[in-house]
GROMACS .gro file of C-alpha atoms in nm:
model
  477
    1MET     CA    1   9.333   5.198  11.201
    2SER     CA    2   9.174   5.298  10.925
    3SER     CA    3   9.343   5.576  10.653
    4LEU     CA    4   9.209   5.901  10.602
    5LYS     CA    5   9.141   5.745  10.235
    6GLN     CA    6   8.943   5.431  10.368
    7LEU     CA    7   8.758   5.710  10.567
    8LYS     CA    8   8.660   5.945  10.312
    9GLU     CA    9   8.535   5.633  10.147
   10SER     CA   10   8.333   5.500  10.407
   11PHE     CA   11   8.193   5.795  10.463
   12VAL     CA   12   7.989   5.809  10.095
   13SER     CA   13   7.934   5.390  10.117
   14ASP     CA   14   7.684   5.197  10.179
   15LEU     CA   15   7.402   5.495  10.195
   16THR     CA   16   6.997   5.427  10.104
   17GLY     CA   17   6.860   5.803  10.028
   18GLY     CA   18   6.586   5.965  10.092
   19SER     CA   19   6.227   5.994   9.998
   20ILE     CA   20   6.152   6.174   9.602
   21GLU     CA   21   5.893   6.333   9.762
   22GLU     CA   22   6.198   6.531   9.927
   23ILE     CA   23   6.423   6.589   9.699
   24TYR     CA   24   6.148   6.702   9.418
   25PHE     CA   25   6.088   6.993   9.741
   26VAL     CA   26   6.490   7.057   9.803
   27THR     CA   27   6.540   7.052   9.437
   28SER     CA   28   6.279   7.291   9.386
   29VAL     CA   29   6.428   7.588   9.487
   30ALA     CA   30   6.633   7.629   9.220
   31LEU     CA   31   6.293   7.728   9.074
   32THR     CA   32   6.137   7.924   9.325
   33SER     CA   33   6.500   8.122   9.298
   34TYR     CA   34   6.418   8.185   8.939
   35LEU     CA   35   6.060   8.263   8.986
   36SER     CA   36   6.231   8.561   9.235
   37TYR     CA   37   6.526   8.650   9.007
   38LYS     CA   38   6.200   8.738   8.731
   39PHE     CA   39   6.034   8.972   9.001
   40ILE     CA   40   6.300   9.131   9.088
   41ARG     CA   41   6.444   9.167   8.757
   42ASP     CA   42   6.122   9.350   8.620
   43SER     CA   43   6.113   9.568   8.886
   44ILE     CA   44   6.515   9.664   8.899
   45ALA     CA   45   6.703   9.686   8.539
   46GLN     CA   46   7.018   9.714   8.719
   47LEU     CA   47   7.045   9.402   8.960
   48PRO     CA   48   7.450   9.360   9.118
   49LEU     CA   49   7.601   9.059   9.007
   50VAL     CA   50   7.631   8.984   9.387
   51TYR     CA   51   7.251   8.971   9.425
   52ASP     CA   52   7.244   8.756   9.102
   53TYR     CA   53   7.500   8.450   9.286
   54VAL     CA   54   7.290   8.481   9.631
   55ILE     CA   55   6.926   8.432   9.429
   56ASN     CA   56   7.106   8.150   9.195
   57VAL     CA   57   7.359   7.984   9.380
   58LEU     CA   58   7.364   8.051   9.741
   59THR     CA   59   7.010   7.968   9.783
   60ILE     CA   60   7.038   7.653   9.622
   61LEU     CA   61   7.385   7.546   9.822
   62THR     CA   62   7.196   7.646  10.166
   63ALA     CA   63   6.889   7.398  10.081
   64ILE     CA   64   7.130   7.120  10.037
   65THR     CA   65   7.295   7.261  10.403
   66ILE     CA   66   7.233   7.460  10.699
   67TYR     CA   67   6.856   7.442  10.558
   68ASN     CA   68   6.838   7.057  10.411
   69ASN     CA   69   6.583   6.992  10.753
   70ASN     CA   70   6.331   7.308  10.667
   71PRO     CA   71   6.298   7.381  10.290
   72SER     CA   72   5.991   7.533  10.321
   73PHE     CA   73   6.115   7.787  10.534
   74LEU     CA   74   6.414   7.912  10.283
   75HIS     CA   75   6.130   7.906   9.984
   76TYR     CA   76   5.903   8.150  10.218
   77SER     CA   77   6.202   8.367  10.270
   78ILE     CA   78   6.310   8.349   9.920
   79PHE     CA   79   5.942   8.394   9.730
   80ILE     CA   80   5.743   8.638   9.970
   81PRO     CA   81   6.002   8.945  10.037
   82SER     CA   82   6.077   8.906   9.611
   83LEU     CA   83   5.677   8.934   9.486
   84LEU     CA   84   5.609   9.247   9.781
   85VAL     CA   85   5.878   9.401   9.529
   86TYR     CA   86   5.719   9.258   9.201
   87LEU     CA   87   5.361   9.388   9.363
   88LEU     CA   88   5.498   9.727   9.517
   89ASN     CA   89   5.673   9.852   9.175
   90HIS     CA   90   5.343   9.709   8.955
   91TYR     CA   91   5.138   9.915   9.147
   92THR     CA   92   5.325  10.270   9.125
   93THR     CA   93   5.422  10.266   8.740
   94GLY     CA   94   5.215  10.271   8.505
   95GLN     CA   95   5.086  10.057   8.258
   96GLN     CA   96   5.314  10.143   7.958
   97LYS     CA   97   5.619  10.027   8.166
   98ARG     CA   98   5.465   9.720   8.248
   99ASP     CA   99   5.360   9.660   7.860
  100HIS     CA  100   5.730   9.740   7.777
  101HIS     CA  101   5.857   9.437   8.011
  102LYS     CA  102   5.609   9.182   7.869
  103GLU     CA  103   5.718   9.313   7.491
  104LYS     CA  104   5.800   8.980   7.296
  105LYS     CA  105   5.924   9.005   6.982
  106ALA     CA  106   5.787   8.789   6.658
  107THR     CA  107   6.005   8.590   6.524
  108ASP     CA  108   6.040   8.295   6.200
  109ALA     CA  109   6.362   8.161   6.339
  110LEU     CA  110   6.277   7.753   6.381
  111LEU     CA  111   6.561   7.767   6.687
  112THR     CA  112   6.566   8.025   6.907
  113ARG     CA  113   6.770   8.081   7.275
  114LYS     CA  114   6.525   8.057   7.548
  115GLN     CA  115   6.551   8.162   7.907
  116PHE     CA  116   6.387   7.839   8.072
  117LEU     CA  117   6.601   7.667   7.909
  118THR     CA  118   6.926   7.872   8.062
  119ALA     CA  119   6.762   7.871   8.354
  120TYR     CA  120   6.721   7.504   8.387
  121ARG     CA  121   7.014   7.360   8.241
  122SER     CA  122   7.218   7.605   8.468
  123HIS     CA  123   7.040   7.556   8.787
  124MET     CA  124   7.114   7.187   8.697
  125LEU     CA  125   7.513   7.226   8.632
  126ILE     CA  126   7.486   7.448   8.961
  127ILE     CA  127   7.369   7.187   9.181
  128THR     CA  128   7.603   6.914   9.048
  129ASN     CA  129   7.877   7.115   9.068
  130LEU     CA  130   7.788   7.275   9.443
  131ALA     CA  131   7.698   6.850   9.533
  132ILE     CA  132   8.049   6.721   9.395
  133LEU     CA  133   8.215   6.892   9.722
  134ALA     CA  134   7.963   6.944   9.924
  135VAL     CA  135   7.878   6.511   9.984
  136ASP     CA  136   8.272   6.527  10.143
  137PHE     CA  137   8.152   6.768  10.442
  138LYS     CA  138   7.914   6.680  10.691
  139ILE     CA  139   7.756   6.928  10.687
  140PHE     CA  140   7.579   6.712  10.334
  141PRO     CA  141   7.326   6.518  10.439
  142ARG     CA  142   7.419   6.160  10.363
  143ARG     CA  143   7.029   6.068  10.256
  144PHE     CA  144   7.100   6.312   9.917
  145ALA     CA  145   7.420   6.116   9.856
  146LYS     CA  146   7.458   5.820   9.628
  147VAL     CA  147   7.261   5.546   9.723
  148GLU     CA  148   7.464   5.215   9.696
  149THR     CA  149   7.249   5.028   9.514
  150TRP     CA  150   6.863   5.090   9.561
  151GLY     CA  151   6.679   5.429   9.658
  152THR     CA  152   6.649   5.752   9.538
  153SER     CA  153   6.857   6.050   9.636
  154MET     CA  154   6.948   6.413   9.517
  155MET     CA  155   7.326   6.307   9.369
  156ASP     CA  156   7.165   5.978   9.209
  157LEU     CA  157   6.880   6.145   9.026
  158GLY     CA  158   7.164   6.496   8.919
  159VAL     CA  159   7.351   6.232   8.728
  160GLY     CA  160   7.087   6.121   8.546
  161SER     CA  161   6.931   6.498   8.471
  162PHE     CA  162   7.307   6.601   8.341
  163VAL     CA  163   7.286   6.332   8.041
  164PHE     CA  164   6.911   6.437   7.993
  165SER     CA  165   7.014   6.748   7.945
  166MET     CA  166   7.270   6.657   7.738
  167GLY     CA  167   7.042   6.507   7.532
  168LEU     CA  168   6.856   6.758   7.503
  169VAL     CA  169   7.106   7.022   7.337
  170TYR     CA  170   7.229   6.750   7.124
  171SER     CA  171   6.925   6.733   6.954
  172ARG     CA  172   6.948   7.152   6.799
  173GLN     CA  173   7.216   6.959   6.600
  174LEU     CA  174   6.963   6.686   6.478
  175ILE     CA  175   6.742   6.967   6.409
  176LYS     CA  176   6.918   7.210   6.180
  177SER     CA  177   7.047   6.904   5.978
  178GLN     CA  178   6.731   6.753   5.964
  179SER     CA  179   6.621   6.606   5.568
  180SER     CA  180   6.535   6.343   5.422
  181TYR     CA  181   6.729   6.001   5.531
  182LYS     CA  182   6.878   5.780   5.247
  183PHE     CA  183   7.174   5.566   5.375
  184SER     CA  184   7.499   5.544   5.210
  185PHE     CA  185   7.726   5.321   5.398
  186LYS     CA  186   8.057   5.576   5.329
  187ALA     CA  187   7.851   5.862   5.541
  188TYR     CA  188   7.764   5.653   5.806
  189LEU     CA  189   8.131   5.586   5.874
  190ARG     CA  190   8.174   5.960   5.842
  191ILE     CA  191   7.924   6.021   6.084
  192ILE     CA  192   8.070   5.753   6.363
  193LYS     CA  193   8.432   5.854   6.313
  194GLN     CA  194   8.300   6.204   6.374
  195SER     CA  195   8.128   6.075   6.670
  196THR     CA  196   8.437   5.936   6.789
  197ILE     CA  197   8.569   6.291   6.762
  198LYS     CA  198   8.343   6.481   6.942
  199ALA     CA  199   8.372   6.257   7.228
  200LEU     CA  200   8.745   6.229   7.241
  201PRO     CA  201   8.825   6.554   7.444
  202LEU     CA  202   8.565   6.407   7.781
  203LEU     CA  203   8.753   6.025   7.722
  204VAL     CA  204   9.066   6.188   7.748
  205LEU     CA  205   8.939   6.328   8.067
  206GLY     CA  206   8.830   6.036   8.203
  207PHE     CA  207   9.139   5.875   8.140
  208ALA     CA  208   9.306   6.151   8.304
  209ARG     CA  209   9.084   6.096   8.588
  210PHE     CA  210   9.172   5.748   8.617
  211VAL     CA  211   9.526   5.802   8.609
  212SER     CA  212   9.472   6.071   8.847
  213VAL     CA  213   9.289   5.940   9.076
  214LYS     CA  214   9.515   5.642   9.155
  215LYS     CA  215   9.812   5.802   9.121
  216LEU     CA  216   9.736   6.076   9.406
  217GLU     CA  217   9.522   5.751   9.602
  218TYR     CA  218   9.249   5.963   9.597
  219GLN     CA  219   8.932   5.823   9.763
  220GLU     CA  220   8.684   5.632   9.501
  221HIS     CA  221   8.365   5.469   9.554
  222VAL     CA  222   8.458   5.114   9.294
  223THR     CA  223   8.069   5.039   9.306
  224GLU     CA  224   7.969   5.377   9.157
  225TYR     CA  225   8.128   5.317   8.785
  226GLY     CA  226   8.384   5.039   8.859
  227ILE     CA  227   8.761   5.031   8.901
  228HIS     CA  228   8.874   5.188   8.563
  229TRP     CA  229   8.517   5.359   8.479
  230ASN     CA  230   8.403   5.676   8.539
  231PHE     CA  231   8.104   5.934   8.463
  232PHE     CA  232   8.365   6.116   8.216
  233ILE     CA  233   8.371   5.839   8.017
  234THR     CA  234   8.016   5.734   8.025
  235LEU     CA  235   7.974   6.062   7.880
  236GLY     CA  236   8.233   6.057   7.666
  237LEU     CA  237   8.078   5.690   7.494
  238LEU     CA  238   7.735   5.870   7.447
  239PRO     CA  239   7.803   6.025   7.042
  240VAL     CA  240   7.976   5.689   7.010
  241LEU     CA  241   7.714   5.451   7.023
  242LEU     CA  242   7.496   5.739   6.890
  243GLY     CA  243   7.655   5.796   6.616
  244VAL     CA  244   7.626   5.353   6.600
  245LEU     CA  245   7.288   5.329   6.606
  246ASP     CA  246   7.260   5.657   6.345
  247PRO     CA  247   7.040   5.437   6.073
  248ILE     CA  248   6.820   5.329   6.364
  249LEU     CA  249   6.768   5.688   6.445
  250ASN     CA  250   6.713   5.816   6.134
  251ILE     CA  251   6.371   5.526   6.067
  252LEU     CA  252   6.264   5.517   6.450
  253PRO     CA  253   6.133   5.784   6.648
  254ARG     CA  254   6.422   5.866   6.888
  255VAL     CA  255   6.101   5.768   7.185
  256VAL     CA  256   6.013   5.450   7.036
  257VAL     CA  257   6.433   5.382   7.034
  258ALA     CA  258   6.405   5.492   7.402
  259PHE     CA  259   6.140   5.248   7.557
  260ALA     CA  260   6.298   4.973   7.289
  261LEU     CA  261   6.595   5.012   7.510
  262ILE     CA  262   6.428   5.008   7.869
  263ALA     CA  263   6.265   4.714   7.766
  264LEU     CA  264   6.581   4.565   7.667
  265ASN     CA  265   6.721   4.713   7.991
  266GLU     CA  266   6.481   4.484   8.188
  267PHE     CA  267   6.454   4.176   7.958
  268ILE     CA  268   6.867   4.150   8.042
  269LEU     CA  269   6.847   4.221   8.447
  270GLN     CA  270   6.576   3.973   8.465
  271LYS     CA  271   6.609   3.661   8.209
  272THR     CA  272   6.937   3.667   8.270
  273ASN     CA  273   7.217   3.663   8.495
  274ALA     CA  274   7.345   3.978   8.446
  275LEU     CA  275   7.191   4.141   8.794
  276GLU     CA  276   7.401   3.858   9.044
  277ILE     CA  277   7.722   3.980   8.851
  278ILE     CA  278   7.672   4.360   8.880
  279LEU     CA  279   7.572   4.273   9.248
  280SER     CA  280   7.856   3.997   9.369
  281SER     CA  281   8.144   4.159   9.541
  282GLU     CA  282   8.388   3.839   9.488
  283ASN     CA  283   8.435   3.865   9.121
  284ARG     CA  284   8.548   4.240   9.085
  285LEU     CA  285   8.872   4.117   8.985
  286VAL     CA  286   8.818   3.855   8.761
  287ASN     CA  287   8.828   4.032   8.377
  288PHE     CA  288   8.801   4.371   8.308
  289VAL     CA  289   8.441   4.389   8.214
  290THR     CA  290   8.346   4.251   8.581
  291MET     CA  291   8.651   4.564   8.740
  292ASN     CA  292   8.408   4.794   8.524
  293LYS     CA  293   8.049   4.581   8.569
  294GLU     CA  294   7.846   4.872   8.700
  295GLY     CA  295   8.011   5.138   8.387
  296ILE     CA  296   7.962   4.927   8.204
  297TYR     CA  297   7.652   4.803   8.212
  298SER     CA  298   7.468   5.183   8.383
  299PHE     CA  299   7.571   5.291   8.029
  300LEU     CA  300   7.214   5.133   7.833
  301GLY     CA  301   7.024   5.331   8.113
  302TYR     CA  302   7.217   5.661   8.081
  303PHE     CA  303   7.236   5.603   7.650
  304THR     CA  304   6.846   5.561   7.673
  305ILE     CA  305   6.854   5.845   7.938
  306PHE     CA  306   7.020   6.063   7.653
  307ILE     CA  307   6.775   5.954   7.391
  308PHE     CA  308   6.482   6.052   7.583
  309GLY     CA  309   6.639   6.423   7.632
  310GLN     CA  310   6.690   6.425   7.275
  311SER     CA  311   6.318   6.321   7.187
  312PHE     CA  312   6.242   6.616   7.390
  313GLY     CA  313   6.403   6.876   7.176
  314SER     CA  314   6.191   6.827   6.904
  315PHE     CA  315   5.921   7.057   7.071
  316VAL     CA  316   6.116   7.206   7.366
  317LEU     CA  317   6.391   7.364   7.162
  318THR     CA  318   6.189   7.459   6.862
  319GLU     CA  319   6.030   7.835   6.854
  320TYR     CA  320   5.706   7.678   6.664
  321PRO     CA  321   5.550   7.428   6.590
  322THR     CA  322   5.625   7.154   6.339
  323ARG     CA  323   5.525   6.864   6.186
  324ASN     CA  324   5.413   6.532   6.468
  325ASN     CA  325   5.693   6.728   6.730
  326LEU     CA  326   5.573   6.523   6.991
  327ILE     CA  327   5.746   6.218   6.905
  328SER     CA  328   5.991   6.313   6.567
  329ILE     CA  329   6.179   6.596   6.413
  330SER     CA  330   6.117   6.817   6.177
  331LYS     CA  331   6.242   7.130   6.027
  332ALA     CA  332   5.893   7.164   5.850
  333LYS     CA  333   5.584   7.392   5.982
  334ALA     CA  334   5.305   7.306   6.106
  335PRO     CA  335   5.000   7.475   5.928
  336ARG     CA  336   4.787   7.622   6.172
  337LYS     CA  337   4.482   7.520   6.103
  338GLY     CA  338   4.424   7.122   6.092
  339SER     CA  339   4.688   7.010   6.276
  340ASN     CA  340   4.661   6.645   6.465
  341LEU     CA  341   4.745   6.521   6.873
  342LEU     CA  342   5.107   6.502   6.741
  343THR     CA  343   5.180   6.815   6.683
  344VAL     CA  344   5.188   7.086   6.978
  345SER     CA  345   5.367   7.408   7.088
  346THR     CA  346   5.656   7.428   7.363
  347THR     CA  347   5.425   7.455   7.636
  348GLN     CA  348   5.169   7.158   7.553
  349GLY     CA  349   5.414   6.902   7.491
  350LEU     CA  350   5.562   6.977   7.843
  351ILE     CA  351   5.255   6.923   7.996
  352ILE     CA  352   5.155   6.619   7.776
  353ALA     CA  353   5.503   6.508   7.867
  354THR     CA  354   5.491   6.568   8.243
  355VAL     CA  355   5.137   6.394   8.328
  356PHE     CA  356   5.253   6.072   8.094
  357TYR     CA  357   5.582   6.021   8.257
  358GLN     CA  358   5.493   6.076   8.573
  359VAL     CA  359   5.156   5.816   8.564
  360LEU     CA  360   5.439   5.580   8.381
  361PHE     CA  361   5.708   5.703   8.641
  362SER     CA  362   5.443   5.562   8.934
  363ILE     CA  363   5.307   5.285   8.747
  364VAL     CA  364   5.623   5.131   8.714
  365ASP     CA  365   5.735   5.264   9.065
  366ASN     CA  366   5.476   5.082   9.231
  367SER     CA  367   5.468   4.750   9.030
  368ASN     CA  368   5.670   4.437   9.123
  369ASN     CA  369   5.740   4.287   8.753
  370PHE     CA  370   6.012   4.573   8.709
  371THR     CA  371   6.331   4.634   8.973
  372SER     CA  372   6.297   4.873   9.219
  373ILE     CA  373   6.486   5.235   9.113
  374SER     CA  374   6.891   5.188   9.074
  375ARG     CA  375   7.097   5.444   8.992
  376ARG     CA  376   7.405   5.193   8.975
  377LEU     CA  377   7.253   4.983   8.665
  378ALA     CA  378   7.034   5.270   8.544
  379ASN     CA  379   6.725   5.040   8.545
  380ALA     CA  380   6.364   5.157   8.392
  381SER     CA  381   6.266   5.216   8.720
  382TYR     CA  382   6.563   5.484   8.728
  383VAL     CA  383   6.521   5.567   8.393
  384LEU     CA  384   6.168   5.734   8.406
  385TRP     CA  385   6.220   5.881   8.751
  386VAL     CA  386   6.498   6.099   8.614
  387VAL     CA  387   6.268   6.204   8.273
  388SER     CA  388   5.949   6.266   8.468
  389TYR     CA  389   6.142   6.481   8.696
  390ASN     CA  390   6.301   6.691   8.425
  391ALA     CA  391   5.956   6.691   8.229
  392THR     CA  392   5.833   6.856   8.522
  393PHE     CA  393   6.099   7.115   8.604
  394LEU     CA  394   6.130   7.214   8.235
  395LEU     CA  395   5.731   7.275   8.253
  396ALA     CA  396   5.817   7.460   8.548
  397TYR     CA  397   6.067   7.649   8.397
  398ASN     CA  398   5.826   7.745   8.101
  399LEU     CA  399   5.505   7.854   8.291
  400ILE     CA  400   5.725   8.089   8.466
  401ASP     CA  401   5.881   8.257   8.181
  402LYS     CA  402   5.527   8.243   7.991
  403PHE     CA  403   5.382   8.473   8.278
  404LEU     CA  404   5.634   8.646   8.335
  405PRO     CA  405   5.843   8.725   8.025
  406GLU     CA  406   6.122   8.989   8.040
  407PRO     CA  407   6.370   9.121   7.776
  408SER     CA  408   6.671   8.913   7.649
  409ASN     CA  409   6.861   9.208   7.759
  410LEU     CA  410   6.722   9.125   8.083
  411THR     CA  411   6.843   8.772   8.141
  412SER     CA  412   7.081   8.694   8.456
  413GLU     CA  413   7.458   8.717   8.341
  414LEU     CA  414   7.531   8.433   8.560
  415LEU     CA  415   7.316   8.186   8.424
  416GLU     CA  416   7.413   8.319   8.069
  417SER     CA  417   7.765   8.207   8.138
  418VAL     CA  418   7.669   7.887   8.371
  419ASN     CA  419   7.491   7.799   8.063
  420ASN     CA  420   7.745   7.942   7.770
  421ASN     CA  421   8.079   7.763   7.928
  422GLY     CA  422   7.883   7.417   8.126
  423LEU     CA  423   8.209   7.148   8.022
  424LEU     CA  424   8.446   7.407   8.188
  425ALA     CA  425   8.201   7.491   8.520
  426PHE     CA  426   8.195   7.123   8.511
  427LEU     CA  427   8.539   7.043   8.489
  428LEU     CA  428   8.663   7.303   8.722
  429GLY     CA  429   8.450   7.221   8.993
  430ASN     CA  430   8.595   6.829   8.944
  431LEU     CA  431   8.910   6.968   8.931
  432LEU     CA  432   8.846   7.231   9.265
  433THR     CA  433   8.696   6.936   9.431
  434GLY     CA  434   8.991   6.708   9.399
  435LEU     CA  435   9.220   6.978   9.511
  436ILE     CA  436   9.022   7.068   9.840
  437ASN     CA  437   8.972   6.711   9.917
  438MET     CA  438   9.380   6.658   9.858
  439SER     CA  439   9.445   7.004  10.102
  440ILE     CA  440   9.212   6.951  10.410
  441ASN     CA  441   9.038   6.681  10.622
  442THR     CA  442   8.653   6.771  10.527
  443LEU     CA  443   8.535   6.464  10.783
  444GLU     CA  444   8.709   6.740  11.034
  445VAL     CA  445   8.596   7.072  10.946
  446SER     CA  446   8.310   7.231  11.094
  447ASN     CA  447   7.973   7.344  10.901
  448THR     CA  448   8.075   7.697  10.956
  449VAL     CA  449   8.369   7.650  10.794
  450ALA     CA  450   8.292   7.387  10.503
  451PHE     CA  451   7.982   7.675  10.439
  452LEU     CA  452   8.244   7.939  10.393
  453ILE     CA  453   8.492   7.641  10.174
  454LEU     CA  454   8.154   7.568   9.946
  455ILE     CA  455   8.087   7.961   9.906
  456GLY     CA  456   8.461   8.013   9.786
  457TYR     CA  457   8.444   7.693   9.525
  458SER     CA  458   8.135   7.816   9.386
  459ALA     CA  459   8.262   8.164   9.353
  460VAL     CA  460   8.592   8.056   9.145
  461TRP     CA  461   8.428   7.823   8.911
  462ILE     CA  462   8.134   8.104   8.893
  463SER     CA  463   8.359   8.378   8.838
  464THR     CA  464   8.576   8.235   8.596
  465VAL     CA  465   8.279   8.145   8.307
  466ILE     CA  466   8.187   8.495   8.437
  467VAL     CA  467   8.507   8.578   8.313
  468LEU     CA  468   8.534   8.420   7.981
  469ASN     CA  469   8.151   8.497   7.888
  470ARG     CA  470   8.297   8.846   7.879
  471LYS     CA  471   8.524   8.804   7.639
  472GLN     CA  472   8.265   8.597   7.377
  473ILE     CA  473   8.494   8.258   7.475
  474TYR     CA  474   8.266   7.947   7.537
  475ILE     CA  475   8.329   7.633   7.576
  476LYS     CA  476   8.021   7.425   7.568
  477LEU     CA  477   7.868   7.054   7.670
   0.00000   0.00000   0.00000
């Protein structure tokens, strides 16, 4: 008779995922929620925090559980009432009030807080945190859980999007410190040292997770990252490799480096026996490398996604266009006249990126010359899927903000809090997930009870980051 640990492991093993179209449709509930929030907030200045939770968290939870088979109804249920409130308000108030809401202060600052970025990152974290616990309950459809090897699922997309978002944020510091590059071995060693120190907290968390999983006999999916490896270790090593490659990244545009890494990835899979080694179940215990072959190999793909994320920062994070910002990081403000095609505004850059990466992904995904999408391998098609998805959603969030701007003092407190304490929110989600799994048999819980547990779980970590945000305590990614 199988143990509970084995039953839980089999519950998340050998899955094949679902369609990309459905993943877009279900996760776009977050976009509809954001649009709805803007509609309501435009009409009601003092919006209760509970509504903030309902529209930005509960709608997403409902989309991936109760209404996973009928997301259309959820989209309409969120959008139509808020649109009616918005239209009623605008037909019953004067032009003066509407103009006040659309005011936007001019600024000379290169880097400013952008509401659409806060919403994008916060919703990504909310979906991720909800999914890591929901996946252990039967209320969460198996097609949304991580696939075994080949295929697509919402959770497969989630880990890649997490890394992409992390890269996007990291580019802020690059823009701030941008200057003419001159190689110095002493400075190079200092950069590697600083990158390693920055990585230590996540690496310690990765080690702690490994120890706790083994000591507490917590269920684990070995083919996901390996025996010792986990997602925290992947996240922790990203800035280390970033430091090691610093001279190259200062000479070549990041997007060029990213495409070179994609080509290297696919070359290794097709021209060596790496694919056979990774997918074989017979060599698992040969040595440390084979024990963690998935984590070690997929790190190349995740690092590529991280670099792609950084390449977006040059035109997404900046308040005004800088020289050639579509492909390179610069602090120099572009002249209004005579700008070339590589100098773009945030919206222009996102439109170009969305069209380019969607077309490129479609070509690669339908080509017999590339390996199929695999989060386990983090191969070229997987990397381009993640990048094209995030480009599209960034553009959608940006357009919502562009057509429905609002004063900075009317932003969502919940989204601001999650964004300001992203690392803590993710850690709390993981800790609470482990605690709940060790406390109850998630496989025997009814859908109603599971949904209530997920509400309580989300309320705990959401409340924590809100309290910390009010106290101006920030633990960011």
